XYZ file of N, CA and C in Angstrom:
597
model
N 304.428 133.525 -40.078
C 303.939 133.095 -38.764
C 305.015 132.261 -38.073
N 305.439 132.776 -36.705
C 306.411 132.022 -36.502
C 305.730 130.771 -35.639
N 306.794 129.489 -35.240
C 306.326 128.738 -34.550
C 305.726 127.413 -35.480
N 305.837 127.575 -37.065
C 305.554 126.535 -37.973
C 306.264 125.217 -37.641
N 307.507 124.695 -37.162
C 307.946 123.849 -37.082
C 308.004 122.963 -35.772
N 307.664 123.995 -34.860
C 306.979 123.481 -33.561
C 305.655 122.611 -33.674
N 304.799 123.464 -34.803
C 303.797 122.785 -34.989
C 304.396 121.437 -35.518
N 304.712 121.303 -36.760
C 304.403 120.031 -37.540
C 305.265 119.250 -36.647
N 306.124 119.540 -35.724
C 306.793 118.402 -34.984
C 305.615 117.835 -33.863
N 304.757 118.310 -33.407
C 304.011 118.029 -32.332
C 302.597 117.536 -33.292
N 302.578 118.275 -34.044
C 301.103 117.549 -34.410
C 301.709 115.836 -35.316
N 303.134 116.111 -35.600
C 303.253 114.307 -35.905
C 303.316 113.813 -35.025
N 303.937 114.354 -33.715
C 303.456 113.203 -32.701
C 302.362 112.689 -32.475
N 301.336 113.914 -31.945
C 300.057 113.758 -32.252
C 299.085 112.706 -33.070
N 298.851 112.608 -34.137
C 298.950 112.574 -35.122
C 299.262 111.191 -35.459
N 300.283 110.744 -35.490
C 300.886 109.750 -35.302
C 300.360 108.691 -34.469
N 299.777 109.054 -33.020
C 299.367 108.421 -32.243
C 297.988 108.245 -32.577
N 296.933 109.288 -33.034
C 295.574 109.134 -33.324
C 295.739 108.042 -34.672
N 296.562 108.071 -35.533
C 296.090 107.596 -36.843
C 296.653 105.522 -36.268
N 297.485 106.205 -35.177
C 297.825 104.704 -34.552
C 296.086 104.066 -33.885
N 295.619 104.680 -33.121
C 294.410 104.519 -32.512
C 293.386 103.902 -33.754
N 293.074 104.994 -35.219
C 292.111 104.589 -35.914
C 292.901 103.323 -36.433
N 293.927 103.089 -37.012
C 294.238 102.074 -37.395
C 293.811 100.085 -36.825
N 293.979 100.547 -35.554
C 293.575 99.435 -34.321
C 292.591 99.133 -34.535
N 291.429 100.095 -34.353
C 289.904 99.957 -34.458
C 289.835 99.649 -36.069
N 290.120 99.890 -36.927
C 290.032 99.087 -38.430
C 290.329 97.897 -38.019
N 291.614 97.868 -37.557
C 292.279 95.867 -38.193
C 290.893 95.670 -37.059
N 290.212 95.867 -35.917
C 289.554 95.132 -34.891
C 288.335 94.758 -36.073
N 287.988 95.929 -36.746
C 286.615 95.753 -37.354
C 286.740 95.155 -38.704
N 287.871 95.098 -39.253
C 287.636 93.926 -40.481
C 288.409 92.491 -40.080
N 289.288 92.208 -39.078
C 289.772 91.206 -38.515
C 291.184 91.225 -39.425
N 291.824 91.830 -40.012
C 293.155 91.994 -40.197
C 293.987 92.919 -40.450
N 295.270 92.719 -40.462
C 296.510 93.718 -40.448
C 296.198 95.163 -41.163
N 296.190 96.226 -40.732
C 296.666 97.257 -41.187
C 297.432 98.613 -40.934
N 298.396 98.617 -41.596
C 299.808 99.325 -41.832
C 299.392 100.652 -42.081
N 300.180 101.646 -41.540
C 300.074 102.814 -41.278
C 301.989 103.364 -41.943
N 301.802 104.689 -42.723
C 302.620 105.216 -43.143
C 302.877 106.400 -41.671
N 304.081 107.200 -41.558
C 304.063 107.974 -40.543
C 303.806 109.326 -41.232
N 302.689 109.679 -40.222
C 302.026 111.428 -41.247
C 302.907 111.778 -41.778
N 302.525 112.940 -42.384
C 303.079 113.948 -43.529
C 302.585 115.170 -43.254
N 302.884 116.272 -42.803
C 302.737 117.320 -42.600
C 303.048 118.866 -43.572
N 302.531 119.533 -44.185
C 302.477 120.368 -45.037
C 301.783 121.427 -45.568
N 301.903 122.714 -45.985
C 301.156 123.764 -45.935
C 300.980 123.695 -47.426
N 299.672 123.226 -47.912
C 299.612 123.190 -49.599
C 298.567 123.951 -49.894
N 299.052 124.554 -51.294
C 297.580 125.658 -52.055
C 296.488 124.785 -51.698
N 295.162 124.884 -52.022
C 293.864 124.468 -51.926
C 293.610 124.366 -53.353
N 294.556 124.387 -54.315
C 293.994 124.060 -56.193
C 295.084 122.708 -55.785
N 295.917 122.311 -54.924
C 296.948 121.144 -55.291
C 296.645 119.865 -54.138
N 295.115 120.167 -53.471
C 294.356 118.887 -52.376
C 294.009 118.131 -53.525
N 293.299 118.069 -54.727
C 293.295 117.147 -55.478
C 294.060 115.804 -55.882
N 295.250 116.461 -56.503
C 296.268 115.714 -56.657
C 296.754 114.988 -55.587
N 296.857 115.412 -54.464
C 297.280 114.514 -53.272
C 296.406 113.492 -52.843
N 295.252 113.667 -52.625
C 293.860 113.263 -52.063
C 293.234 112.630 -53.002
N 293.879 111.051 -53.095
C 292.993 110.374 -54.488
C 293.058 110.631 -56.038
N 294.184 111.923 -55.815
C 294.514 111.547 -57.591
C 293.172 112.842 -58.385
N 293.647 113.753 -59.056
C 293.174 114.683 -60.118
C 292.175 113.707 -60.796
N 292.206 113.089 -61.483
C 291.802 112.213 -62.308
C 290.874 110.919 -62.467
N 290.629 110.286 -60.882
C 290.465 109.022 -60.746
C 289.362 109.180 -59.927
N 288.590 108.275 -59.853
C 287.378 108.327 -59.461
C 287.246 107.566 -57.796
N 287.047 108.457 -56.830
C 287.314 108.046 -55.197
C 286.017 107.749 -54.700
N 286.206 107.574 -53.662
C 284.880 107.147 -52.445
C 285.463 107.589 -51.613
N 284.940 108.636 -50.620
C 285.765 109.027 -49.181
C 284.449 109.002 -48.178
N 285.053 109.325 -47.134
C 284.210 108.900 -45.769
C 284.989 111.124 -45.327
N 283.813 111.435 -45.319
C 284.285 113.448 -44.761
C 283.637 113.846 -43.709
N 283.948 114.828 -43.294
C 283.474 115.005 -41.705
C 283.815 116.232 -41.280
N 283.165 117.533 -41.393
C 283.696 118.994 -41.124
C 283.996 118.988 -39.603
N 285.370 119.587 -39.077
C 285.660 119.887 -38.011
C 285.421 121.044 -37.321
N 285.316 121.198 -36.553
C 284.866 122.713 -35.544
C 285.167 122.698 -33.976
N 285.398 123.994 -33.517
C 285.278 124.171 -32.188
C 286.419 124.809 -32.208
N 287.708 124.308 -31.849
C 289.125 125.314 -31.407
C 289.319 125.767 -32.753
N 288.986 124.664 -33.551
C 289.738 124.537 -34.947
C 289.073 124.297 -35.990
N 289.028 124.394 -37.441
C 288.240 124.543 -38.154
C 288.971 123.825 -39.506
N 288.472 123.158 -40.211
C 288.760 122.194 -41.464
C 287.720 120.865 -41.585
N 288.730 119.560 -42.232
C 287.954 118.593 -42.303
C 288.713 117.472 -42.086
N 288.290 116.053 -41.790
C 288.675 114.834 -42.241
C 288.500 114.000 -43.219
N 289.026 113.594 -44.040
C 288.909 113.020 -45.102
C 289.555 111.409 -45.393
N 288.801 110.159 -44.893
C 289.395 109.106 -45.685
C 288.744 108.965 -46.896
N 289.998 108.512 -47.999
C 289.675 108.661 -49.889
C 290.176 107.089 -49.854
N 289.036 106.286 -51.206
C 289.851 105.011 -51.348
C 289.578 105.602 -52.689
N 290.332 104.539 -53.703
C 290.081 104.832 -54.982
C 288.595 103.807 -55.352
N 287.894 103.878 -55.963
C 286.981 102.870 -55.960
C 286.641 101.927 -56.170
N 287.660 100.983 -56.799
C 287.510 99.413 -56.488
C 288.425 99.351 -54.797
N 289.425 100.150 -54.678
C 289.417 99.941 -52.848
C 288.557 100.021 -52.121
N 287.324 100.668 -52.231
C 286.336 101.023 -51.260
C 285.761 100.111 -51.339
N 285.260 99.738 -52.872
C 284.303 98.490 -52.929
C 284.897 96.744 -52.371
N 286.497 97.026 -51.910
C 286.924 95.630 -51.473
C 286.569 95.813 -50.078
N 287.028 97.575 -49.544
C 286.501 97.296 -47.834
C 285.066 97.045 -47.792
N 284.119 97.274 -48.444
C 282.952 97.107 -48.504
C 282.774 95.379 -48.086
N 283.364 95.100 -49.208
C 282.960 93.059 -49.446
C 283.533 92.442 -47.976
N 284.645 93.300 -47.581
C 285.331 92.788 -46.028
C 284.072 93.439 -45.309
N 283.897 93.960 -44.813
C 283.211 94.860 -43.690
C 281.548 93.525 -43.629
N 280.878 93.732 -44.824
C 279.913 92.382 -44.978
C 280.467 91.119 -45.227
N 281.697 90.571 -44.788
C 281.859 89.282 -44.838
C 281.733 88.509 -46.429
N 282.050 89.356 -47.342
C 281.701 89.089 -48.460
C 283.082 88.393 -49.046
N 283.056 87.939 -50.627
C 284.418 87.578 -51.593
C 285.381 88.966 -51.585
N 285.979 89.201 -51.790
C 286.752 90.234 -52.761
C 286.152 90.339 -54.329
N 285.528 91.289 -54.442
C 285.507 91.545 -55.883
C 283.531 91.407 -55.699
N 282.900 91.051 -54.696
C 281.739 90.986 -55.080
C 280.793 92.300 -55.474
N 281.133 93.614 -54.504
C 280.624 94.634 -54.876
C 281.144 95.372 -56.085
N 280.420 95.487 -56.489
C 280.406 96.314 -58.467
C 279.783 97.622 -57.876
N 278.667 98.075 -57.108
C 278.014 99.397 -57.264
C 277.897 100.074 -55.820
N 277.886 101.215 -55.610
C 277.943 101.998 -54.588
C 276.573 102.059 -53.974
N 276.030 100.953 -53.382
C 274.803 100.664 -53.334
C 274.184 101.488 -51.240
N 273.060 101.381 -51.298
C 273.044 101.927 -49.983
C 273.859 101.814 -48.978
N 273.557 99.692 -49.152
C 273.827 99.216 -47.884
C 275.426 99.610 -47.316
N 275.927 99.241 -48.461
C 277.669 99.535 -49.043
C 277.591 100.970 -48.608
N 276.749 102.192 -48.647
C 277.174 103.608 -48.262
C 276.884 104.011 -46.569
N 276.039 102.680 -45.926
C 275.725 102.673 -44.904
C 277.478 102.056 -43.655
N 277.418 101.291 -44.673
C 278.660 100.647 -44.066
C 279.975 101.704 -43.910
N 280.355 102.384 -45.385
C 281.421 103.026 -45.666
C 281.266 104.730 -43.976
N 279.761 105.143 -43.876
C 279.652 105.966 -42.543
C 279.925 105.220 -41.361
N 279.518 104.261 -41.633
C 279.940 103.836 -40.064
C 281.333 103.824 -39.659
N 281.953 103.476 -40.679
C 283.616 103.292 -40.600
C 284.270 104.739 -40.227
N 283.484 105.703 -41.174
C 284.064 107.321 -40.607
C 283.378 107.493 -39.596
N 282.657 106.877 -38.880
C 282.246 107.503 -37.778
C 283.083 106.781 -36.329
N 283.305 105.514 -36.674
C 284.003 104.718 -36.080
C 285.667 105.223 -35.591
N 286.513 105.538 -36.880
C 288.043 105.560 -37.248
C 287.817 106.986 -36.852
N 287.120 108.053 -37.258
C 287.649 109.768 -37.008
C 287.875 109.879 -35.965
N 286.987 109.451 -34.805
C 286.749 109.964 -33.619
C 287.902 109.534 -33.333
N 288.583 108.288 -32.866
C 290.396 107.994 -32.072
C 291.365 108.830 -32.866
N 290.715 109.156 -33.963
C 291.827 109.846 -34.642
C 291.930 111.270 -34.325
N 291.140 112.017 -34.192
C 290.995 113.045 -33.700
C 291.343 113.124 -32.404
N 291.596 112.376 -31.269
C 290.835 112.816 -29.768
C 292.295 112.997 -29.184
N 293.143 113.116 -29.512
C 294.648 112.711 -29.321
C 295.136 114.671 -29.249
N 294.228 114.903 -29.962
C 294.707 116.037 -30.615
C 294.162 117.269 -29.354
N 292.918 116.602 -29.222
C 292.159 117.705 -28.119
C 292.731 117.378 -26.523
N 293.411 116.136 -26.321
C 293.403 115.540 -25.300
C 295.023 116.260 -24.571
N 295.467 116.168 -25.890
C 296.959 116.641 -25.743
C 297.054 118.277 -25.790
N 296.532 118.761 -26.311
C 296.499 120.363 -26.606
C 295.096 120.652 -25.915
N 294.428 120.661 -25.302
C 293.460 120.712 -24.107
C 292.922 121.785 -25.369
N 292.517 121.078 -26.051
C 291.477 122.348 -27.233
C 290.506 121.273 -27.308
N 289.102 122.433 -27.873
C 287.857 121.286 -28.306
C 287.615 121.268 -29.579
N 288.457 119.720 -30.462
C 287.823 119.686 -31.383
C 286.868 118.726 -31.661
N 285.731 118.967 -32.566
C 284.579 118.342 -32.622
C 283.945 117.732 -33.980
N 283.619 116.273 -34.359
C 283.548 116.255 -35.650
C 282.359 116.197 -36.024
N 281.926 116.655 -37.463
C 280.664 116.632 -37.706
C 279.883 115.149 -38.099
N 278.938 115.468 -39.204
C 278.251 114.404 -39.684
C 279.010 113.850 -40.460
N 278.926 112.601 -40.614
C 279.910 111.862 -41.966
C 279.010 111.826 -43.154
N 279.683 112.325 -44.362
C 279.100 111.908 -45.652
C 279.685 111.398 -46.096
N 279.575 110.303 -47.257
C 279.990 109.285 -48.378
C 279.774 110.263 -49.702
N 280.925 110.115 -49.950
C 280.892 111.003 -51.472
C 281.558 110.017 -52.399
N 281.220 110.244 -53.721
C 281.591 109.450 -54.765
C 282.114 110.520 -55.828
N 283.002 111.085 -56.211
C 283.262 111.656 -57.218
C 284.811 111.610 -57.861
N 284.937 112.771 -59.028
C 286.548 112.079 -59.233
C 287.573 113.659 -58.281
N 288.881 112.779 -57.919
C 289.297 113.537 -57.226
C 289.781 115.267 -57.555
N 289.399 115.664 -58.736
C 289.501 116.891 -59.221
C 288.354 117.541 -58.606
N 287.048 116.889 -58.019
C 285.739 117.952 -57.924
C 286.533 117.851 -56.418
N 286.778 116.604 -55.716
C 286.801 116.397 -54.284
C 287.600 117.748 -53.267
N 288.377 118.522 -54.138
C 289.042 119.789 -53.170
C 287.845 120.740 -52.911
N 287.128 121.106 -54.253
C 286.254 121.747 -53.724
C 284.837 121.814 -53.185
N 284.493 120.612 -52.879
C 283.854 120.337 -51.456
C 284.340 120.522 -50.156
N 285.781 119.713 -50.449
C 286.469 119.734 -49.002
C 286.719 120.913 -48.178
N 286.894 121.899 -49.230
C 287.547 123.141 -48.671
C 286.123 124.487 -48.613
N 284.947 124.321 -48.939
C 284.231 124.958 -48.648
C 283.836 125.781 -47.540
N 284.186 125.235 -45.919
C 284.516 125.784 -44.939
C 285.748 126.850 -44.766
N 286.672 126.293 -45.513
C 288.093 127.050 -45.586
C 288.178 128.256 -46.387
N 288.529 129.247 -45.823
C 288.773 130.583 -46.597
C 289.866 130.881 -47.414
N 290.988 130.345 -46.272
C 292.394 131.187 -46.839
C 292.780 129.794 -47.935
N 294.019 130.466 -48.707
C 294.391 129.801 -50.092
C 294.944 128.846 -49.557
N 295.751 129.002 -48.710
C 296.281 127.992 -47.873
C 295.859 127.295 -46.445
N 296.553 126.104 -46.464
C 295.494 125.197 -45.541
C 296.665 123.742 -44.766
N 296.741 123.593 -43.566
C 297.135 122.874 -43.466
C 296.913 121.510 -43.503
N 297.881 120.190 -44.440
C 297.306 119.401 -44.908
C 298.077 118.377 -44.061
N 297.580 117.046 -42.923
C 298.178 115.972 -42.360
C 297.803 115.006 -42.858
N 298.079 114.115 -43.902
C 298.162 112.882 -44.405
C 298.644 111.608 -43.975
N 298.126 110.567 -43.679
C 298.786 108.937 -43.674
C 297.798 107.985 -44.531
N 298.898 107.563 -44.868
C 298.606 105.909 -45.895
C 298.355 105.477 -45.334
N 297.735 104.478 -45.676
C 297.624 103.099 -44.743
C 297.231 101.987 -45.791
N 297.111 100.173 -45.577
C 296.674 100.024 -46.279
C 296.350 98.368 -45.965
N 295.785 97.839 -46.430
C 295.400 96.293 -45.725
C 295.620 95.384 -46.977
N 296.617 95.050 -46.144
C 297.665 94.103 -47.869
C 297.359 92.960 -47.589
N 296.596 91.997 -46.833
C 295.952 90.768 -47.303
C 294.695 90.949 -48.424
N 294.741 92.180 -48.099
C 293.211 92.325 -49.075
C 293.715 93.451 -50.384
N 294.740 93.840 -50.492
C 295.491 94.879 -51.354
C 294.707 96.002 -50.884
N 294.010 96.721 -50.463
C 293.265 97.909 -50.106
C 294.317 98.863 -49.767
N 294.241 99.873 -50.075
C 295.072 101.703 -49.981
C 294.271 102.550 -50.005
N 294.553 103.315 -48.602
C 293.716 104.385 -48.747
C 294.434 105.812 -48.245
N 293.863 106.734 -48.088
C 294.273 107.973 -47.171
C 293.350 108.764 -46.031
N 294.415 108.927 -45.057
C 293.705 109.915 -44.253
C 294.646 111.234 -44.056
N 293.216 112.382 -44.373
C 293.720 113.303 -44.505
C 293.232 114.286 -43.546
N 294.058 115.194 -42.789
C 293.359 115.770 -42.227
C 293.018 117.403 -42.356
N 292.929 118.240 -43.093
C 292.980 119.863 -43.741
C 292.469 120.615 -42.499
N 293.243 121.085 -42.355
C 293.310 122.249 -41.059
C 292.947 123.781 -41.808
N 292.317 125.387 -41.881
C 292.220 126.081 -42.260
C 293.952 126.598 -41.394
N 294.035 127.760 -42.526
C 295.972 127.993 -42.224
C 295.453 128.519 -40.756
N 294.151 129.523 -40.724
C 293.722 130.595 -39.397
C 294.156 129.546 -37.933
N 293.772 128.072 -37.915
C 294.097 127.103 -37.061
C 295.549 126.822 -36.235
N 296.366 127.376 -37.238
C 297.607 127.234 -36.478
C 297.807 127.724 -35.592
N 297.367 128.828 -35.695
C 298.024 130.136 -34.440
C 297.750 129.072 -33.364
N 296.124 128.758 -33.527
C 295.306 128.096 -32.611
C 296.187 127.174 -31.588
N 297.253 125.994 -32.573
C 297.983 125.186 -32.246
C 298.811 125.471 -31.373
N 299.529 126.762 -31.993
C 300.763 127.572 -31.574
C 300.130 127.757 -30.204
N 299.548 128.215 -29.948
C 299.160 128.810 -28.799
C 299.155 127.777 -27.392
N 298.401 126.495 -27.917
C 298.180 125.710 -27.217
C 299.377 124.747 -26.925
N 300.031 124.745 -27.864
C 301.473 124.352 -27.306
C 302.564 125.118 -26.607
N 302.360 126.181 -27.038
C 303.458 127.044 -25.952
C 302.773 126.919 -24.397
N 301.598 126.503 -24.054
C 300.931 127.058 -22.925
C 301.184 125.464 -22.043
N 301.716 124.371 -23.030
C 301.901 123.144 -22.417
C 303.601 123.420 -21.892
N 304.840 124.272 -22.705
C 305.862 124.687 -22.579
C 306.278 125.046 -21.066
């Protein structure tokens, strides 16, 4: 498919700027600093989202959200799970270290945040490439990151999938997390298209 490098140069701009947007609205909503890595752009199998996304092995908390309309995939922020449980203790004004269990209130909190952070993160994308993308419901999932690809990718057909990643992470409080964004590969053209037509 030609036109691959057009893409990943424009969707880091992109990209770049939305994950700048969700970032803002975090530090606003826990009241401090957080640092943003500059995306990562990449066409990876759908057996190797694991390993990237929270680790094969380790047991995550993510905030997910199926995408639709021009474009088709998902959003995904992953903490590992004592990270989630520290944004948790921030978000309720709590110690560090007070939440131990993935309790409602704590799963009530962790949606609001994906419902909060996706949307600036996303809107950059439709705003700039005059496409409609649209996000779904947020779920809170708890599992280890080996099951987490194949949830994520249940919408997605082809083997391949485009994957936009940034770190981020709130180092008064040590917290690391990821946002990921999995595009189905069928989406690019989509991109392609909409950028040549800005050309």
């Amino acid at each position: 498919m030609n036109g691959i490098k057009e893409v990943e140069d424009a969707l880091k701009e992109i990209e770049n700027m939305g994950a700048g947007n969700a970032s803002r609205v975090m530090s606003d909503l826990i009241k401090k600093e957080v640092r943003l890595v500059v995306p990562e752009i990449k066409i990876v199998n759908k057996s190797d989202i694991a390993s990237i996304v929270g680790g094969p092995e380790s047991m995550v908390i993510c905030m997910y959200s199926p995408i639709s309309g021009d474009l088709s995939g998902n959003v995904v922020i992953a903490f590992q799970k004592k990270e989630a449980f520290k944004l948790i203790d921030l978000l309720e004004k709590k110690d560090i270290g007070s939440t131990e269990l993935l309790e409602d209130e704590g799963k009530h909190q962790l949606e609001n945040v994906g419902l909060i952070l996706i949307r600036p993160y996303l809107d950059p994308l439709g705003e700039f490439l005059d496409i409609d993308v649209h996000s779904g419901k947020v779920r809170v999932l708890s599992t280890f990151g080996r099951s987490l690809s194949d949830f994520l990718l249940l919408n997605v057909k082809e083997e391949n999938t485009l994957l936009i990643t940034t770190n981020f992470s709130v180092p008064d409080a040590n917290i690391h997390g990821d946002f990921a964004f999995l595009l189905a590969f069928s989406s690019i053209q989509t991109i392609i298209n909409a950028i040549k037509s800005k050309l």
